[in-house]
Amino acid sequence: MKFTTPLKSNSIKIMLLGSGELGREVAIEAMRLGIETIAVDKYENAPAHQVAHRSYAIDMKDKNAVLELIRKEKPTYILPEVEAISIDALFAAEAEGYTVIPNARAVSLTMNRKGIREFAANELGLKTSKFIFAKTLEELKSACDTIGFPCVIKPVMSSSGHGQSVCRRAEDVERSFEMAKSARGDASELIVEEFIKFDYEITLLTVRNGKETVFCEPIGHIQKDGDYIYSWQPMPMIRKSQKKAKKIAKDITDGLG
């Protein structure tokens, strides 16, 4: 790994597009490695703004504003950290030779439930819960009848679980529709998912370095009514389940590139 000193002509620079609590932690760790940090968000004094070498408040959905800042700062790496950013700006930055991590295609797919679900189920052939997309209330009612109750209803794009609900009966479909439509993000289309009674939920952080794929220990999660409660690591898993989780994670990350 190459180490540099911040604020020099040869410094490694990262630009965080999104400067919330997670961005703050990334900035702190990067600075410990001698990396120059540039924190960007839509509002002043975001958490990462308070620790980064430089900070900016711009409309991150504005392609031109994002590109103008990238060209000004010339970061070594661009790290998208939130959903509310211009994907077109990321593709344009890549075309100009900048490195976006994860790449713009991966960001485009993973920030939209329709994109990542169709990618996983249709392109990669991975096993997923049953799902149907709907735009109108009538389409949603039909989708729920097809999937069956209970089912999970979410906007195709939202953050922190906003707008999602478990719909347990036909009488609740309209309430779930209104809840999803009022969420921040893109609620122009909704996804109806089969309700799965799983034993536990994990995150398997996966890193590709061009030569190999590395997996962190699985992280267990507890949620209640769609809200995050707490996590722990490592999550105890039988060897067969952990091996299968790694296979799925590798298939996805290899497919995203």
PDB file of N, CA and C in Angstrom, residues 1-84:
ATOM      1  N   MET A   1       0.843  -1.199   0.000  1.00  0.00           N
ATOM      2  CA  MET A   1       0.000   0.000   0.000  1.00  0.00           C
ATOM      3  C   MET A   1       0.873   1.242   0.000  1.00  0.00           C
ATOM      4  N   LYS A   2       0.479   2.227  -0.761  1.00  0.00           N
ATOM      5  CA  LYS A   2       1.225   3.480  -0.829  1.00  0.00           C
ATOM      6  C   LYS A   2       0.731   4.440   0.250  1.00  0.00           C
ATOM      7  N   PHE A   3       1.674   5.018   1.005  1.00  0.00           N
ATOM      8  CA  PHE A   3       1.321   5.985   2.037  1.00  0.00           C
ATOM      9  C   PHE A   3       1.816   7.365   1.621  1.00  0.00           C
ATOM     10  N   THR A   4       1.013   8.372   1.897  1.00  0.00           N
ATOM     11  CA  THR A   4       1.404   9.744   1.581  1.00  0.00           C
ATOM     12  C   THR A   4       1.085  10.643   2.774  1.00  0.00           C
ATOM     13  N   THR A   5       1.414  11.907   2.635  1.00  0.00           N
ATOM     14  CA  THR A   5       1.103  12.909   3.649  1.00  0.00           C
ATOM     15  C   THR A   5       0.020  13.832   3.100  1.00  0.00           C
ATOM     16  N   PRO A   6      -0.984  14.177   3.904  1.00  0.00           N
ATOM     17  CA  PRO A   6      -2.053  15.064   3.409  1.00  0.00           C
ATOM     18  C   PRO A   6      -1.523  16.444   3.038  1.00  0.00           C
ATOM     19  N   LEU A   7      -2.271  17.118   2.182  1.00  0.00           N
ATOM     20  CA  LEU A   7      -2.021  18.513   1.809  1.00  0.00           C
ATOM     21  C   LEU A   7      -0.695  18.708   1.085  1.00  0.00           C
ATOM     22  N   LYS A   8      -0.264  17.676   0.362  1.00  0.00           N
ATOM     23  CA  LYS A   8       0.929  17.762  -0.477  1.00  0.00           C
ATOM     24  C   LYS A   8       0.519  17.556  -1.931  1.00  0.00           C
ATOM     25  N   SER A   9       1.411  17.879  -2.841  1.00  0.00           N
ATOM     26  CA  SER A   9       1.076  17.759  -4.264  1.00  0.00           C
ATOM     27  C   SER A   9       0.850  16.309  -4.687  1.00  0.00           C
ATOM     28  N   ASN A  10       1.461  15.361  -3.947  1.00  0.00           N
ATOM     29  CA  ASN A  10       1.319  13.950  -4.309  1.00  0.00           C
ATOM     30  C   ASN A  10       0.401  13.196  -3.356  1.00  0.00           C
ATOM     31  N   SER A  11      -0.403  13.902  -2.579  1.00  0.00           N
ATOM     32  CA  SER A  11      -1.266  13.260  -1.586  1.00  0.00           C
ATOM     33  C   SER A  11      -2.326  12.375  -2.242  1.00  0.00           C
ATOM     34  N   ILE A  12      -2.611  11.244  -1.597  1.00  0.00           N
ATOM     35  CA  ILE A  12      -3.788  10.463  -1.964  1.00  0.00           C
ATOM     36  C   ILE A  12      -4.998  11.191  -1.394  1.00  0.00           C
ATOM     37  N   LYS A  13      -5.980  11.470  -2.242  1.00  0.00           N
ATOM     38  CA  LYS A  13      -7.154  12.232  -1.812  1.00  0.00           C
ATOM     39  C   LYS A  13      -8.425  11.422  -2.060  1.00  0.00           C
ATOM     40  N   ILE A  14      -9.301  11.385  -1.064  1.00  0.00           N
ATOM     41  CA  ILE A  14     -10.613  10.775  -1.272  1.00  0.00           C
ATOM     42  C   ILE A  14     -11.685  11.844  -1.127  1.00  0.00           C
ATOM     43  N   MET A  15     -12.689  11.741  -1.976  1.00  0.00           N
ATOM     44  CA  MET A  15     -13.838  12.642  -1.898  1.00  0.00           C
ATOM     45  C   MET A  15     -15.047  11.828  -1.474  1.00  0.00           C
ATOM     46  N   LEU A  16     -15.616  12.175  -0.327  1.00  0.00           N
ATOM     47  CA  LEU A  16     -16.808  11.514   0.184  1.00  0.00           C
ATOM     48  C   LEU A  16     -18.046  12.246  -0.313  1.00  0.00           C
ATOM     49  N   LEU A  17     -18.853  11.587  -1.119  1.00  0.00           N
ATOM     50  CA  LEU A  17     -20.121  12.163  -1.563  1.00  0.00           C
ATOM     51  C   LEU A  17     -21.195  11.680  -0.597  1.00  0.00           C
ATOM     52  N   GLY A  18     -21.388  12.456   0.448  1.00  0.00           N
ATOM     53  CA  GLY A  18     -22.220  12.071   1.579  1.00  0.00           C
ATOM     54  C   GLY A  18     -21.351  12.130   2.817  1.00  0.00           C
ATOM     55  N   SER A  19     -21.752  12.920   3.795  1.00  0.00           N
ATOM     56  CA  SER A  19     -20.876  13.182   4.939  1.00  0.00           C
ATOM     57  C   SER A  19     -21.586  12.964   6.267  1.00  0.00           C
ATOM     58  N   GLY A  20     -22.387  11.902   6.322  1.00  0.00           N
ATOM     59  CA  GLY A  20     -23.086  11.567   7.557  1.00  0.00           C
ATOM     60  C   GLY A  20     -22.175  10.878   8.556  1.00  0.00           C
ATOM     61  N   GLU A  21     -22.773  10.158   9.502  1.00  0.00           N
ATOM     62  CA  GLU A  21     -21.990   9.497  10.548  1.00  0.00           C
ATOM     63  C   GLU A  21     -21.047   8.444   9.966  1.00  0.00           C
ATOM     64  N   LEU A  22     -21.513   7.684   8.977  1.00  0.00           N
ATOM     65  CA  LEU A  22     -20.639   6.693   8.349  1.00  0.00           C
ATOM     66  C   LEU A  22     -19.493   7.379   7.613  1.00  0.00           C
ATOM     67  N   GLY A  23     -19.819   8.460   6.909  1.00  0.00           N
ATOM     68  CA  GLY A  23     -18.781   9.217   6.216  1.00  0.00           C
ATOM     69  C   GLY A  23     -17.748   9.761   7.177  1.00  0.00           C
ATOM     70  N   ARG A  24     -18.193  10.187   8.338  1.00  0.00           N
ATOM     71  CA  ARG A  24     -17.275  10.693   9.367  1.00  0.00           C
ATOM     72  C   ARG A  24     -16.292   9.601   9.788  1.00  0.00           C
ATOM     73  N   GLU A  25     -16.807   8.386  10.015  1.00  0.00           N
ATOM     74  CA  GLU A  25     -15.929   7.287  10.423  1.00  0.00           C
ATOM     75  C   GLU A  25     -14.919   6.950   9.324  1.00  0.00           C
ATOM     76  N   VAL A  26     -15.381   6.962   8.066  1.00  0.00           N
ATOM     77  CA  VAL A  26     -14.471   6.706   6.946  1.00  0.00           C
ATOM     78  C   VAL A  26     -13.391   7.778   6.885  1.00  0.00           C
ATOM     79  N   ALA A  27     -13.786   9.032   7.056  1.00  0.00           N
ATOM     80  CA  ALA A  27     -12.823  10.139   7.014  1.00  0.00           C
ATOM     81  C   ALA A  27     -11.776  10.000   8.110  1.00  0.00           C
ATOM     82  N   ILE A  28     -12.201   9.654   9.308  1.00  0.00           N
ATOM     83  CA  ILE A  28     -11.264   9.502  10.429  1.00  0.00           C
ATOM     84  C   ILE A  28     -10.260   8.390  10.150  1.00  0.00           C
ATOM     85  N   GLU A  29     -10.747   7.243   9.675  1.00  0.00           N
ATOM     86  CA  GLU A  29      -9.844   6.124   9.383  1.00  0.00           C
ATOM     87  C   GLU A  29      -8.897   6.473   8.236  1.00  0.00           C
ATOM     88  N   ALA A  30      -9.410   7.170   7.227  1.00  0.00           N
ATOM     89  CA  ALA A  30      -8.559   7.570   6.101  1.00  0.00           C
ATOM     90  C   ALA A  30      -7.446   8.500   6.567  1.00  0.00           C
ATOM     91  N   MET A  31      -7.780   9.419   7.448  1.00  0.00           N
ATOM     92  CA  MET A  31      -6.780  10.367   7.940  1.00  0.00           C
ATOM     93  C   MET A  31      -5.710   9.665   8.760  1.00  0.00           C
ATOM     94  N   ARG A  32      -6.072   8.592   9.435  1.00  0.00           N
ATOM     95  CA  ARG A  32      -5.078   7.807  10.174  1.00  0.00           C
ATOM     96  C   ARG A  32      -4.075   7.148   9.235  1.00  0.00           C
ATOM     97  N   LEU A  33      -4.490   6.949   7.993  1.00  0.00           N
ATOM     98  CA  LEU A  33      -3.602   6.359   6.987  1.00  0.00           C
ATOM     99  C   LEU A  33      -2.873   7.425   6.171  1.00  0.00           C
ATOM    100  N   GLY A  34      -3.035   8.676   6.552  1.00  0.00           N
ATOM    101  CA  GLY A  34      -2.347   9.747   5.849  1.00  0.00           C
ATOM    102  C   GLY A  34      -3.035  10.192   4.577  1.00  0.00           C
ATOM    103  N   ILE A  35      -4.323   9.896   4.460  1.00  0.00           N
ATOM    104  CA  ILE A  35      -5.076  10.249   3.255  1.00  0.00           C
ATOM    105  C   ILE A  35      -5.766  11.597   3.446  1.00  0.00           C
ATOM    106  N   GLU A  36      -5.687  12.428   2.431  1.00  0.00           N
ATOM    107  CA  GLU A  36      -6.360  13.727   2.458  1.00  0.00           C
ATOM    108  C   GLU A  36      -7.847  13.518   2.191  1.00  0.00           C
ATOM    109  N   THR A  37      -8.694  14.128   3.003  1.00  0.00           N
ATOM    110  CA  THR A  37     -10.129  13.870   2.904  1.00  0.00           C
ATOM    111  C   THR A  37     -10.914  15.123   2.523  1.00  0.00           C
ATOM    112  N   ILE A  38     -11.870  14.930   1.617  1.00  0.00           N
ATOM    113  CA  ILE A  38     -12.752  16.004   1.161  1.00  0.00           C
ATOM    114  C   ILE A  38     -14.179  15.522   1.378  1.00  0.00           C
ATOM    115  N   ALA A  39     -14.904  16.183   2.260  1.00  0.00           N
ATOM    116  CA  ALA A  39     -16.259  15.759   2.615  1.00  0.00           C
ATOM    117  C   ALA A  39     -17.296  16.645   1.928  1.00  0.00           C
ATOM    118  N   VAL A  40     -18.249  16.008   1.264  1.00  0.00           N
ATOM    119  CA  VAL A  40     -19.274  16.733   0.504  1.00  0.00           C
ATOM    120  C   VAL A  40     -20.660  16.289   0.967  1.00  0.00           C
ATOM    121  N   ASP A  41     -21.541  17.238   1.147  1.00  0.00           N
ATOM    122  CA  ASP A  41     -22.935  16.915   1.457  1.00  0.00           C
ATOM    123  C   ASP A  41     -23.813  18.072   1.000  1.00  0.00           C
ATOM    124  N   LYS A  42     -25.119  17.915   1.192  1.00  0.00           N
ATOM    125  CA  LYS A  42     -26.047  18.951   0.724  1.00  0.00           C
ATOM    126  C   LYS A  42     -26.232  20.064   1.746  1.00  0.00           C
ATOM    127  N   TYR A  43     -25.691  19.877   2.958  1.00  0.00           N
ATOM    128  CA  TYR A  43     -25.854  20.894   4.000  1.00  0.00           C
ATOM    129  C   TYR A  43     -24.531  21.129   4.722  1.00  0.00           C
ATOM    130  N   GLU A  44     -24.408  22.292   5.327  1.00  0.00           N
ATOM    131  CA  GLU A  44     -23.188  22.667   6.038  1.00  0.00           C
ATOM    132  C   GLU A  44     -23.064  21.905   7.362  1.00  0.00           C
ATOM    133  N   ASN A  45     -21.817  21.742   7.791  1.00  0.00           N
ATOM    134  CA  ASN A  45     -21.513  21.160   9.102  1.00  0.00           C
ATOM    135  C   ASN A  45     -22.055  19.750   9.288  1.00  0.00           C
ATOM    136  N   ALA A  46     -22.072  18.972   8.211  1.00  0.00           N
ATOM    137  CA  ALA A  46     -22.414  17.555   8.322  1.00  0.00           C
ATOM    138  C   ALA A  46     -21.336  16.863   9.165  1.00  0.00           C
ATOM    139  N   PRO A  47     -21.625  15.697   9.743  1.00  0.00           N
ATOM    140  CA  PRO A  47     -20.656  15.050  10.627  1.00  0.00           C
ATOM    141  C   PRO A  47     -19.245  14.911  10.053  1.00  0.00           C
ATOM    142  N   ALA A  48     -19.110  14.465   8.808  1.00  0.00           N
ATOM    143  CA  ALA A  48     -17.769  14.320   8.224  1.00  0.00           C
ATOM    144  C   ALA A  48     -17.127  15.666   7.920  1.00  0.00           C
ATOM    145  N   HIS A  49     -17.942  16.698   7.704  1.00  0.00           N
ATOM    146  CA  HIS A  49     -17.405  18.052   7.496  1.00  0.00           C
ATOM    147  C   HIS A  49     -16.550  18.476   8.685  1.00  0.00           C
ATOM    148  N   GLN A  50     -16.921  18.010   9.865  1.00  0.00           N
ATOM    149  CA  GLN A  50     -16.287  18.462  11.096  1.00  0.00           C
ATOM    150  C   GLN A  50     -14.900  17.863  11.327  1.00  0.00           C
ATOM    151  N   VAL A  51     -14.537  16.859  10.529  1.00  0.00           N
ATOM    152  CA  VAL A  51     -13.217  16.234  10.712  1.00  0.00           C
ATOM    153  C   VAL A  51     -12.361  16.253   9.445  1.00  0.00           C
ATOM    154  N   ALA A  52     -12.971  16.468   8.284  1.00  0.00           N
ATOM    155  CA  ALA A  52     -12.239  16.391   7.014  1.00  0.00           C
ATOM    156  C   ALA A  52     -11.305  17.582   6.819  1.00  0.00           C
ATOM    157  N   HIS A  53     -10.335  17.414   5.904  1.00  0.00           N
ATOM    158  CA  HIS A  53      -9.422  18.513   5.589  1.00  0.00           C
ATOM    159  C   HIS A  53     -10.160  19.673   4.916  1.00  0.00           C
ATOM    160  N   ARG A  54     -11.111  19.336   4.035  1.00  0.00           N
ATOM    161  CA  ARG A  54     -11.924  20.361   3.389  1.00  0.00           C
ATOM    162  C   ARG A  54     -13.353  19.846   3.269  1.00  0.00           C
ATOM    163  N   SER A  55     -14.285  20.767   3.218  1.00  0.00           N
ATOM    164  CA  SER A  55     -15.683  20.354   3.117  1.00  0.00           C
ATOM    165  C   SER A  55     -16.445  21.290   2.186  1.00  0.00           C
ATOM    166  N   TYR A  56     -17.499  20.742   1.584  1.00  0.00           N
ATOM    167  CA  TYR A  56     -18.332  21.510   0.660  1.00  0.00           C
ATOM    168  C   TYR A  56     -19.796  21.133   0.873  1.00  0.00           C
ATOM    169  N   ALA A  57     -20.667  22.104   0.679  1.00  0.00           N
ATOM    170  CA  ALA A  57     -22.110  21.865   0.681  1.00  0.00           C
ATOM    171  C   ALA A  57     -22.636  22.224  -0.706  1.00  0.00           C
ATOM    172  N   ILE A  58     -23.100  21.217  -1.445  1.00  0.00           N
ATOM    173  CA  ILE A  58     -23.607  21.424  -2.801  1.00  0.00           C
ATOM    174  C   ILE A  58     -24.859  20.573  -2.999  1.00  0.00           C
ATOM    175  N   ASP A  59     -25.550  20.804  -4.090  1.00  0.00           N
ATOM    176  CA  ASP A  59     -26.661  19.943  -4.476  1.00  0.00           C
ATOM    177  C   ASP A  59     -26.061  18.714  -5.154  1.00  0.00           C
ATOM    178  N   MET A  60     -25.990  17.608  -4.436  1.00  0.00           N
ATOM    179  CA  MET A  60     -25.325  16.420  -4.971  1.00  0.00           C
ATOM    180  C   MET A  60     -26.148  15.701  -6.037  1.00  0.00           C
ATOM    181  N   LYS A  61     -27.378  16.136  -6.254  1.00  0.00           N
ATOM    182  CA  LYS A  61     -28.176  15.593  -7.349  1.00  0.00           C
ATOM    183  C   LYS A  61     -27.945  16.360  -8.647  1.00  0.00           C
ATOM    184  N   ASP A  62     -27.206  17.462  -8.551  1.00  0.00           N
ATOM    185  CA  ASP A  62     -26.899  18.299  -9.711  1.00  0.00           C
ATOM    186  C   ASP A  62     -25.618  17.782 -10.363  1.00  0.00           C
ATOM    187  N   LYS A  63     -25.758  17.179 -11.531  1.00  0.00           N
ATOM    188  CA  LYS A  63     -24.616  16.592 -12.227  1.00  0.00           C
ATOM    189  C   LYS A  63     -23.496  17.599 -12.420  1.00  0.00           C
ATOM    190  N   ASN A  64     -23.827  18.782 -12.882  1.00  0.00           N
ATOM    191  CA  ASN A  64     -22.801  19.791 -13.166  1.00  0.00           C
ATOM    192  C   ASN A  64     -22.087  20.249 -11.902  1.00  0.00           C
ATOM    193  N   ALA A  65     -22.839  20.402 -10.812  1.00  0.00           N
ATOM    194  CA  ALA A  65     -22.232  20.838  -9.552  1.00  0.00           C
ATOM    195  C   ALA A  65     -21.251  19.794  -9.031  1.00  0.00           C
ATOM    196  N   VAL A  66     -21.628  18.526  -9.127  1.00  0.00           N
ATOM    197  CA  VAL A  66     -20.752  17.443  -8.660  1.00  0.00           C
ATOM    198  C   VAL A  66     -19.496  17.365  -9.521  1.00  0.00           C
ATOM    199  N   LEU A  67     -19.679  17.416 -10.843  1.00  0.00           N
ATOM    200  CA  LEU A  67     -18.526  17.334 -11.748  1.00  0.00           C
ATOM    201  C   LEU A  67     -17.592  18.526 -11.585  1.00  0.00           C
ATOM    202  N   GLU A  68     -18.148  19.694 -11.394  1.00  0.00           N
ATOM    203  CA  GLU A  68     -17.326  20.893 -11.207  1.00  0.00           C
ATOM    204  C   GLU A  68     -16.430  20.745  -9.976  1.00  0.00           C
ATOM    205  N   LEU A  69     -16.989  20.198  -8.903  1.00  0.00           N
ATOM    206  CA  LEU A  69     -16.211  20.016  -7.682  1.00  0.00           C
ATOM    207  C   LEU A  69     -15.152  18.931  -7.855  1.00  0.00           C
ATOM    208  N   ILE A  70     -15.502  17.850  -8.545  1.00  0.00           N
ATOM    209  CA  ILE A  70     -14.530  16.784  -8.810  1.00  0.00           C
ATOM    210  C   ILE A  70     -13.355  17.323  -9.618  1.00  0.00           C
ATOM    211  N   ARG A  71     -13.651  18.101 -10.637  1.00  0.00           N
ATOM    212  CA  ARG A  71     -12.579  18.668 -11.472  1.00  0.00           C
ATOM    213  C   ARG A  71     -11.725  19.659 -10.694  1.00  0.00           C
ATOM    214  N   LYS A  72     -12.338  20.355  -9.765  1.00  0.00           N
ATOM    215  CA  LYS A  72     -11.595  21.314  -8.941  1.00  0.00           C
ATOM    216  C   LYS A  72     -10.643  20.597  -7.989  1.00  0.00           C
ATOM    217  N   GLU A  73     -11.136  19.553  -7.321  1.00  0.00           N
ATOM    218  CA  GLU A  73     -10.346  18.877  -6.291  1.00  0.00           C
ATOM    219  C   GLU A  73      -9.451  17.762  -6.839  1.00  0.00           C
ATOM    220  N   LYS A  74      -9.849  17.174  -7.973  1.00  0.00           N
ATOM    221  CA  LYS A  74      -9.091  16.075  -8.582  1.00  0.00           C
ATOM    222  C   LYS A  74      -8.754  14.974  -7.566  1.00  0.00           C
ATOM    223  N   PRO A  75      -9.774  14.353  -6.970  1.00  0.00           N
ATOM    224  CA  PRO A  75      -9.526  13.308  -5.976  1.00  0.00           C
ATOM    225  C   PRO A  75      -8.962  12.040  -6.602  1.00  0.00           C
ATOM    226  N   THR A  76      -8.168  11.318  -5.816  1.00  0.00           N
ATOM    227  CA  THR A  76      -7.657  10.023  -6.268  1.00  0.00           C
ATOM    228  C   THR A  76      -8.796   9.014  -6.338  1.00  0.00           C
ATOM    229  N   TYR A  77      -9.654   9.070  -5.330  1.00  0.00           N
ATOM    230  CA  TYR A  77     -10.799   8.157  -5.257  1.00  0.00           C
ATOM    231  C   TYR A  77     -12.057   8.938  -4.870  1.00  0.00           C
ATOM    232  N   ILE A  78     -13.181   8.547  -5.469  1.00  0.00           N
ATOM    233  CA  ILE A  78     -14.479   9.138  -5.149  1.00  0.00           C
ATOM    234  C   ILE A  78     -15.323   8.059  -4.484  1.00  0.00           C
ATOM    235  N   LEU A  79     -15.836   8.350  -3.285  1.00  0.00           N
ATOM    236  CA  LEU A  79     -16.606   7.366  -2.528  1.00  0.00           C
ATOM    237  C   LEU A  79     -18.048   7.836  -2.336  1.00  0.00           C
ATOM    238  N   PRO A  80     -19.010   7.296  -3.081  1.00  0.00           N
ATOM    239  CA  PRO A  80     -20.421   7.633  -2.856  1.00  0.00           C
ATOM    240  C   PRO A  80     -20.879   7.006  -1.537  1.00  0.00           C
ATOM    241  N   GLU A  81     -21.512   7.807  -0.679  1.00  0.00           N
ATOM    242  CA  GLU A  81     -21.886   7.306   0.649  1.00  0.00           C
ATOM    243  C   GLU A  81     -23.383   7.392   0.908  1.00  0.00           C
ATOM    244  N   VAL A  82     -24.121   8.082   0.043  1.00  0.00           N
ATOM    245  CA  VAL A  82     -25.569   8.214   0.215  1.00  0.00           C
ATOM    246  C   VAL A  82     -26.278   7.977  -1.117  1.00  0.00           C
ATOM    247  N   GLU A  83     -27.601   7.832  -1.048  1.00  0.00           N
ATOM    248  CA  GLU A  83     -28.391   7.582  -2.255  1.00  0.00           C
ATOM    249  C   GLU A  83     -28.646   8.845  -3.066  1.00  0.00           C
ATOM    250  N   ALA A  84     -28.728   9.982  -2.393  1.00  0.00           N
ATOM    251  CA  ALA A  84     -29.145  11.228  -3.047  1.00  0.00           C
ATOM    252  C   ALA A  84     -27.987  11.919  -3.760  1.00  0.00           C
TER     253      ALA A  84
END
